[in-house]
Coordinates of C-alpha atoms in Angstrom, one line a residue:
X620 CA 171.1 244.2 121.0
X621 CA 173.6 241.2 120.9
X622 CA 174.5 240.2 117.5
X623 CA 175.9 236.9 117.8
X624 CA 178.0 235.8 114.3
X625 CA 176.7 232.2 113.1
X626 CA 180.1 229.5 113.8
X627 CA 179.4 228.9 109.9
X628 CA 179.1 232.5 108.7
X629 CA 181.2 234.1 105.7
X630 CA 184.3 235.9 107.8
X631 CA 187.3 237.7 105.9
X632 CA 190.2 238.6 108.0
X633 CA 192.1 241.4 106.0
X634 CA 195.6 241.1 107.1
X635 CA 195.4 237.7 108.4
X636 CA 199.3 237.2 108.4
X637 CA 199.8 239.7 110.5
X638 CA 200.1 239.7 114.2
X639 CA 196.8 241.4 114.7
X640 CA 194.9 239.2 111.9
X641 CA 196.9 236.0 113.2
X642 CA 195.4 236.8 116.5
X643 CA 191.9 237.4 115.0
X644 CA 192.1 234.3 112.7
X645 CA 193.9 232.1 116.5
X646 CA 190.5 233.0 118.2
X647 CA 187.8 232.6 115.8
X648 CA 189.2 229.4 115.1
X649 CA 189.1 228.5 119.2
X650 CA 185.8 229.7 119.2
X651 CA 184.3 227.4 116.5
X652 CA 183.9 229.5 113.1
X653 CA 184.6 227.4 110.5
X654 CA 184.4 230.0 107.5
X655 CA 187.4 232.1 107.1
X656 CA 188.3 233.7 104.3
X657 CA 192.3 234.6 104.0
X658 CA 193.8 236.0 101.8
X659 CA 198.0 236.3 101.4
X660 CA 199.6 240.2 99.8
X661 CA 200.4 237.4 96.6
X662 CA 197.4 236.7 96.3
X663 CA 195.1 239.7 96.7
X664 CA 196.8 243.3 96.7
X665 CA 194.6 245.6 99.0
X666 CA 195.8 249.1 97.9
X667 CA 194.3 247.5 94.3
X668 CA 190.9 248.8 94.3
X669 CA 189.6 246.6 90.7
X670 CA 191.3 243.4 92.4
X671 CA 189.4 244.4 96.0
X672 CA 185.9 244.8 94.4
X673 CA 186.6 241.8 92.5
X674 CA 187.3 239.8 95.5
X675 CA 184.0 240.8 97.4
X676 CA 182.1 240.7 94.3
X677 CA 183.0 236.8 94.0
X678 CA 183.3 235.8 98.3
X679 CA 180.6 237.9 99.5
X680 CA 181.7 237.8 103.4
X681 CA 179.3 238.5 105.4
X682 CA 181.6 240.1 108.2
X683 CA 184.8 241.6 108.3
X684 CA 187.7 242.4 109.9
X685 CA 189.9 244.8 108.6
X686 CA 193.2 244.2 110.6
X687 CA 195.4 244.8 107.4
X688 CA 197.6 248.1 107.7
X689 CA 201.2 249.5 107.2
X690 CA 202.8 250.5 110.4
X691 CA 205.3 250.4 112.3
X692 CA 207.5 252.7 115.0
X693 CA 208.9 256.0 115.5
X694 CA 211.9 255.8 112.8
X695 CA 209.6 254.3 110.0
X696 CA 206.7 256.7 110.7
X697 CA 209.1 259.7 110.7
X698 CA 211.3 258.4 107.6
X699 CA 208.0 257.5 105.0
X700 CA 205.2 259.2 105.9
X701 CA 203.9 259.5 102.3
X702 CA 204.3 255.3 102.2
X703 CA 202.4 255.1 106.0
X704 CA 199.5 257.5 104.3
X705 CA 199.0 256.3 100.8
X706 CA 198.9 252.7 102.1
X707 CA 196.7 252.8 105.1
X708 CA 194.2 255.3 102.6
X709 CA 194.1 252.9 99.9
X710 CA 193.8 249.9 101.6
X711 CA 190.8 251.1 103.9
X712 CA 189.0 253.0 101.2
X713 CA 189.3 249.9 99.2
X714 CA 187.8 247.1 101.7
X715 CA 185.3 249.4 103.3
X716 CA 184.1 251.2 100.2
X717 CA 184.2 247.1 99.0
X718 CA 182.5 245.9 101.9
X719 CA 179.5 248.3 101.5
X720 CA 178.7 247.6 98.1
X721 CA 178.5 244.1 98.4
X722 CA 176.6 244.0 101.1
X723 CA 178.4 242.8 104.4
X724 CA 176.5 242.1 107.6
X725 CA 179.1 244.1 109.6
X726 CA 182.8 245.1 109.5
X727 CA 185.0 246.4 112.1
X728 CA 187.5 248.9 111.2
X729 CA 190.9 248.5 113.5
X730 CA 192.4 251.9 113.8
X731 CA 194.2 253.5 116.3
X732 CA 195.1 255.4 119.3
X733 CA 197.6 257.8 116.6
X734 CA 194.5 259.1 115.7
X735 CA 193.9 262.0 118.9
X736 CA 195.8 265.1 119.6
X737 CA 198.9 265.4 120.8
X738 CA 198.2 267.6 124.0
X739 CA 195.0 265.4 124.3
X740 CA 193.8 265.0 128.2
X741 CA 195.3 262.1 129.6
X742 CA 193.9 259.4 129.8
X743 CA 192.8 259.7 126.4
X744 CA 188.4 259.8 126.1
X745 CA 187.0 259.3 122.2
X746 CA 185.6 262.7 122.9
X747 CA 188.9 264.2 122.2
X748 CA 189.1 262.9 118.0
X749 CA 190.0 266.0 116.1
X750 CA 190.2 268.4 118.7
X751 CA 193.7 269.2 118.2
X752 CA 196.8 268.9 116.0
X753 CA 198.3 265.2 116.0
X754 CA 202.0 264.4 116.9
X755 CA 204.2 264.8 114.3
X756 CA 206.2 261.4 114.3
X757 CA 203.0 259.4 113.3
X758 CA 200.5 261.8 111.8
X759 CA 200.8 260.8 108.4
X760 CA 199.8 257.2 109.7
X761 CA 197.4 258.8 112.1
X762 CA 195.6 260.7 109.6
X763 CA 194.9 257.6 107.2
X764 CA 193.5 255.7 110.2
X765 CA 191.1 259.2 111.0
X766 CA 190.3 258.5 107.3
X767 CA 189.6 254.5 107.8
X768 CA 186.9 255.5 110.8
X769 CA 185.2 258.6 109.4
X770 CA 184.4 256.4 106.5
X771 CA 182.8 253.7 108.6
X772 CA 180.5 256.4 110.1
X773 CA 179.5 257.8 106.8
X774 CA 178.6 254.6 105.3
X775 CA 176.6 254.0 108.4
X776 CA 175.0 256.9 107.6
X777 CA 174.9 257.1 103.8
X778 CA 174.0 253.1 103.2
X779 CA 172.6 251.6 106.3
X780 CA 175.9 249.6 107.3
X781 CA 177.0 248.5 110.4
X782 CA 180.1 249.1 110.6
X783 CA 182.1 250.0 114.1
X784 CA 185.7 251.0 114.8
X785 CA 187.9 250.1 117.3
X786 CA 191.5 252.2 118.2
X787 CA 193.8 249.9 120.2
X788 CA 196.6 251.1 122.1
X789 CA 200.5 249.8 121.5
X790 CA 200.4 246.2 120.8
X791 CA 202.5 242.9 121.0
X792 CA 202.6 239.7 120.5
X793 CA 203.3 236.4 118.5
X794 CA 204.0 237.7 115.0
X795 CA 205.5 240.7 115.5
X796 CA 208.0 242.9 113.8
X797 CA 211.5 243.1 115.4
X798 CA 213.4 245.0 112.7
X799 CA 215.5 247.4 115.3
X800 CA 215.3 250.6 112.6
X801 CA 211.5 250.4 111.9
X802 CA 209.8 248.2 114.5
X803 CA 207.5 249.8 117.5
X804 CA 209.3 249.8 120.5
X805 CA 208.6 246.6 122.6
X806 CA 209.4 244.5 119.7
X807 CA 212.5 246.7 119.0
X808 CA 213.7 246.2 122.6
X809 CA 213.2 242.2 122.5
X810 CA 215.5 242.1 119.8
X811 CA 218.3 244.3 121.1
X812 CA 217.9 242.6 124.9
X813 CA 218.2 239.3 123.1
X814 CA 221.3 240.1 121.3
X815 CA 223.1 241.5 123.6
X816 CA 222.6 238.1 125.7
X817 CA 223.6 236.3 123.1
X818 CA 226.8 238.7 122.4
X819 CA 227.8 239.0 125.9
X820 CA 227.4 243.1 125.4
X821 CA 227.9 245.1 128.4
X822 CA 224.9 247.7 127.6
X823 CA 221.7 247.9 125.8
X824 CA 221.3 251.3 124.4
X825 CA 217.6 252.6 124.3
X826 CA 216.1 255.7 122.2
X827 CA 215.2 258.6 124.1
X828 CA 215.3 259.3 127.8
X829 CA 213.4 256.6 129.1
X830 CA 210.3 258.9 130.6
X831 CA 208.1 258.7 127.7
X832 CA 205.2 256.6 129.0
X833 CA 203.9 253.9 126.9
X834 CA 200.4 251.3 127.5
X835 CA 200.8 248.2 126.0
X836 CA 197.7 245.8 125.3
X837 CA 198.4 241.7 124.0
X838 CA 197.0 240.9 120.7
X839 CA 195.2 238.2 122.1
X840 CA 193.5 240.5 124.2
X841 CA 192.6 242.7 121.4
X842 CA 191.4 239.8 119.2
X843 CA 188.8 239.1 122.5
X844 CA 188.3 242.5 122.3
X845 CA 187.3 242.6 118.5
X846 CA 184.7 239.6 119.1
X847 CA 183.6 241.2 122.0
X848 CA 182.1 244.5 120.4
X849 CA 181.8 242.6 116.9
X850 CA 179.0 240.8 118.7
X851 CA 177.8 244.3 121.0
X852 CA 178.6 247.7 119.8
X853 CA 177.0 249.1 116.9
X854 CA 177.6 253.3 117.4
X855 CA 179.6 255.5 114.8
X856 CA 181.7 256.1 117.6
X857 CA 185.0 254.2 118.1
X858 CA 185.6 252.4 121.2
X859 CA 189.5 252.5 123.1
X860 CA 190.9 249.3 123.4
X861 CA 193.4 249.4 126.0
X862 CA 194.8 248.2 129.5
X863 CA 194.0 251.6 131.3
X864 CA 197.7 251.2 132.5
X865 CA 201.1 252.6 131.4
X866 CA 204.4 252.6 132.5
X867 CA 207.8 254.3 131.5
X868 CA 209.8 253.4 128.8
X869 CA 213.0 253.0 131.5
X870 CA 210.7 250.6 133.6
X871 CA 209.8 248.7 130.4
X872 CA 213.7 248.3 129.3
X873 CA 214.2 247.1 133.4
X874 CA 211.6 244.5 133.1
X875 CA 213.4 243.3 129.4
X876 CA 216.4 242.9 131.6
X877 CA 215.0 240.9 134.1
X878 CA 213.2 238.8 131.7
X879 CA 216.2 238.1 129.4
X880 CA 218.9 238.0 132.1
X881 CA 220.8 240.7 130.7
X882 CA 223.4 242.0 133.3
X883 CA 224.9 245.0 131.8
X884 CA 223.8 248.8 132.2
X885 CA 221.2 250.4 130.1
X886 CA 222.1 253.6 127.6
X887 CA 219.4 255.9 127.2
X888 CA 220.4 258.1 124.2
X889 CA 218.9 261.4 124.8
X890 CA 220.0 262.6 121.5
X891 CA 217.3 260.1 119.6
X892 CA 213.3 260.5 119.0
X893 CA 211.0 258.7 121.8
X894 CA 207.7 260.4 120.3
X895 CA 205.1 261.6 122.0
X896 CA 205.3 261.4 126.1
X897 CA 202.1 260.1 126.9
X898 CA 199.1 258.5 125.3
X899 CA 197.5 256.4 127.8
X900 CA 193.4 255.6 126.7
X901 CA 190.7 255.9 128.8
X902 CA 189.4 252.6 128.1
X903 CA 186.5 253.1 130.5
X904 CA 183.5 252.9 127.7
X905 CA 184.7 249.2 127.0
X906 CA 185.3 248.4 130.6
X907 CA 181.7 249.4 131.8
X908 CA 180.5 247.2 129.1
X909 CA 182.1 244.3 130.4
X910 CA 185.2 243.8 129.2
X911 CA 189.1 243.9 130.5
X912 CA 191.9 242.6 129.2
X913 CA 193.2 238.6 130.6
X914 CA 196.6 238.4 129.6
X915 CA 198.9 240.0 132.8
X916 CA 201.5 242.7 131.1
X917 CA 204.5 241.0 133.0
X918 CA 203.5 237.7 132.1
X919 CA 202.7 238.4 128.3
X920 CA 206.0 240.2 127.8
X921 CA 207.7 237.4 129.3
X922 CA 205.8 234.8 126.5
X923 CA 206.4 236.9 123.6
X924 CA 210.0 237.3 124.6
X925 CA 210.5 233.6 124.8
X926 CA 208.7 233.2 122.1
X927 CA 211.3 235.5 120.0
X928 CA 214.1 233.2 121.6
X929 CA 213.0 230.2 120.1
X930 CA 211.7 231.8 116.4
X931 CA 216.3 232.5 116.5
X932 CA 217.2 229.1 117.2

């Protein structure tokens, strides 16, 4: 049965500043909810469970998103795993634990696709949580997000709750993070593409051998996404969030050229991590439910690139 969220309902965004909550918080806005609660690190410390029950003890949301999360690409996963883990755990045990005590309509949990096995069928079904080891590069972070939607089931279970979880494929967009040693690897690329135009370099050099295969979704599109199932879906299961498409990291670093205008040669350096070869989601449990993703991958990659351009000038 539809759920539809009243425009004046109670709404916390956890991790509004970020370039999934800023997406969230864009839309909602859009759409007419008038009632968002934000809350900036300064202010309200999520991996502080006294200050988190505190907070919903006092706002009382009546639904939540729970966008907030440490993450972040190959080379930061790989260099503080016990960081990616202890942050992601605390802050998820924290809001949901939170959320179920004071009594919130619904939450949905953003996880994801880290969480399935490394030699998981391609494209990747739900079926296939815990049925195999995870890849090493991001397991710690994968593990914490496992954490994050095992709890939402048991609360369903335990306490009544509703609350759903969604795992979204890699993800870009306005508000992302384009430090070149710890960023995921669009942003990452943006960055280096965009200095070498600027520096008149004669090469981009790219991690890896350029075959790993990546899918990419907008954050726009996941924030539609979000609303969509917020309003929809109300199983234990978690639903893929995806494009259903992926292409090779070489063809990603040839469209970067042609969107930047860079003219020199590309430098795959086989001697650095590219993580795991393939995770493409089978997003077809969304998709027969009605939903795809709007924003064209081409054309998105093309805005957030421009985008970058003018946050540097």
């Amino acid at each position: 049965m539809r759920q539809i969220m009243r425009k004046e309902a109670k709404i916390y965004i956890a991790g509004h500043g970020g370039m999934v909550g800023s997406a969230l918080t864009r839309r909602l806005l859009a759409d007419g909810y008038s009632n968002i609660v934000r809350r900036t690190h300064s202010e309200l410390d999520l991996t502080r469970q006294a200050d988190v029950e505190a907070f919903f003890a006092g706002e009382k949301p009546e639904y939540v998103f729970l966008a907030a999360a440490k993450a972040g690409g190959v080379h930061a996963n790989s260099t503080y795993p016990a960081d990616f883990i202890f942050e992601n755990l605390a802050i998820e045990l924290n809001v949901i634990s939170a959320a179920a005590k004071s009594g919130v309509k619904k939450l949905l949990f953003i996880g994801s696709t880290s969480v399935y096995p490394k030699n998981a069928p391609q494209p990747i079904s739900e079926a296939s949580l815990l049925t195999g080891e995870l890849e090493p590069s991001n397991a710690a972070y994968g593990l914490a997000k496992i954490v994050g939607l095992k709890l939402c089931e048991y609360c369903n279970r335990q306490y009544g709750t509703e609350f759903i979880s969604v795992m979204p494929t890699n993800l870009y967009g306005y508000g992302d993070k384009y430090d070149l040693q710890n960023a995921h690897v669009l942003p990452a690329l943006i960055r280096k593409f965009s200095e070498a135009v600027d520096g008149g370099a004669d090469k981009v050099e790219i991690w890896g051998s350029g075959a790993a295969r990546r899918e990419f979704l907008h954050a726009d599109d996941l924030a539609d996404a979000c609303l969509f199932l917020m309003e929809r879906y109300n199983e234990a299961q978690p639903v893929n969030v995806g494009a259903g498409t992926d292409l090779t990291i070489r063809e990603l670093a040839e469209l970067l050229k042609s969107v930047s205008g860079f003219t020199g040669e590309l430098f795959f350096d086989k001697s650095k991590p590219e993580g795991i070869m393939r995770r493409l989601t089978d997003c077809s449990k969304l998709f027969s439910m009605g939903w795809k993703p709007k924003i064209n991958f081409e054309k998105g990659v093309t805005m957030v690139y421009n985008d970058y351009r003018t946050e540097q000038n």
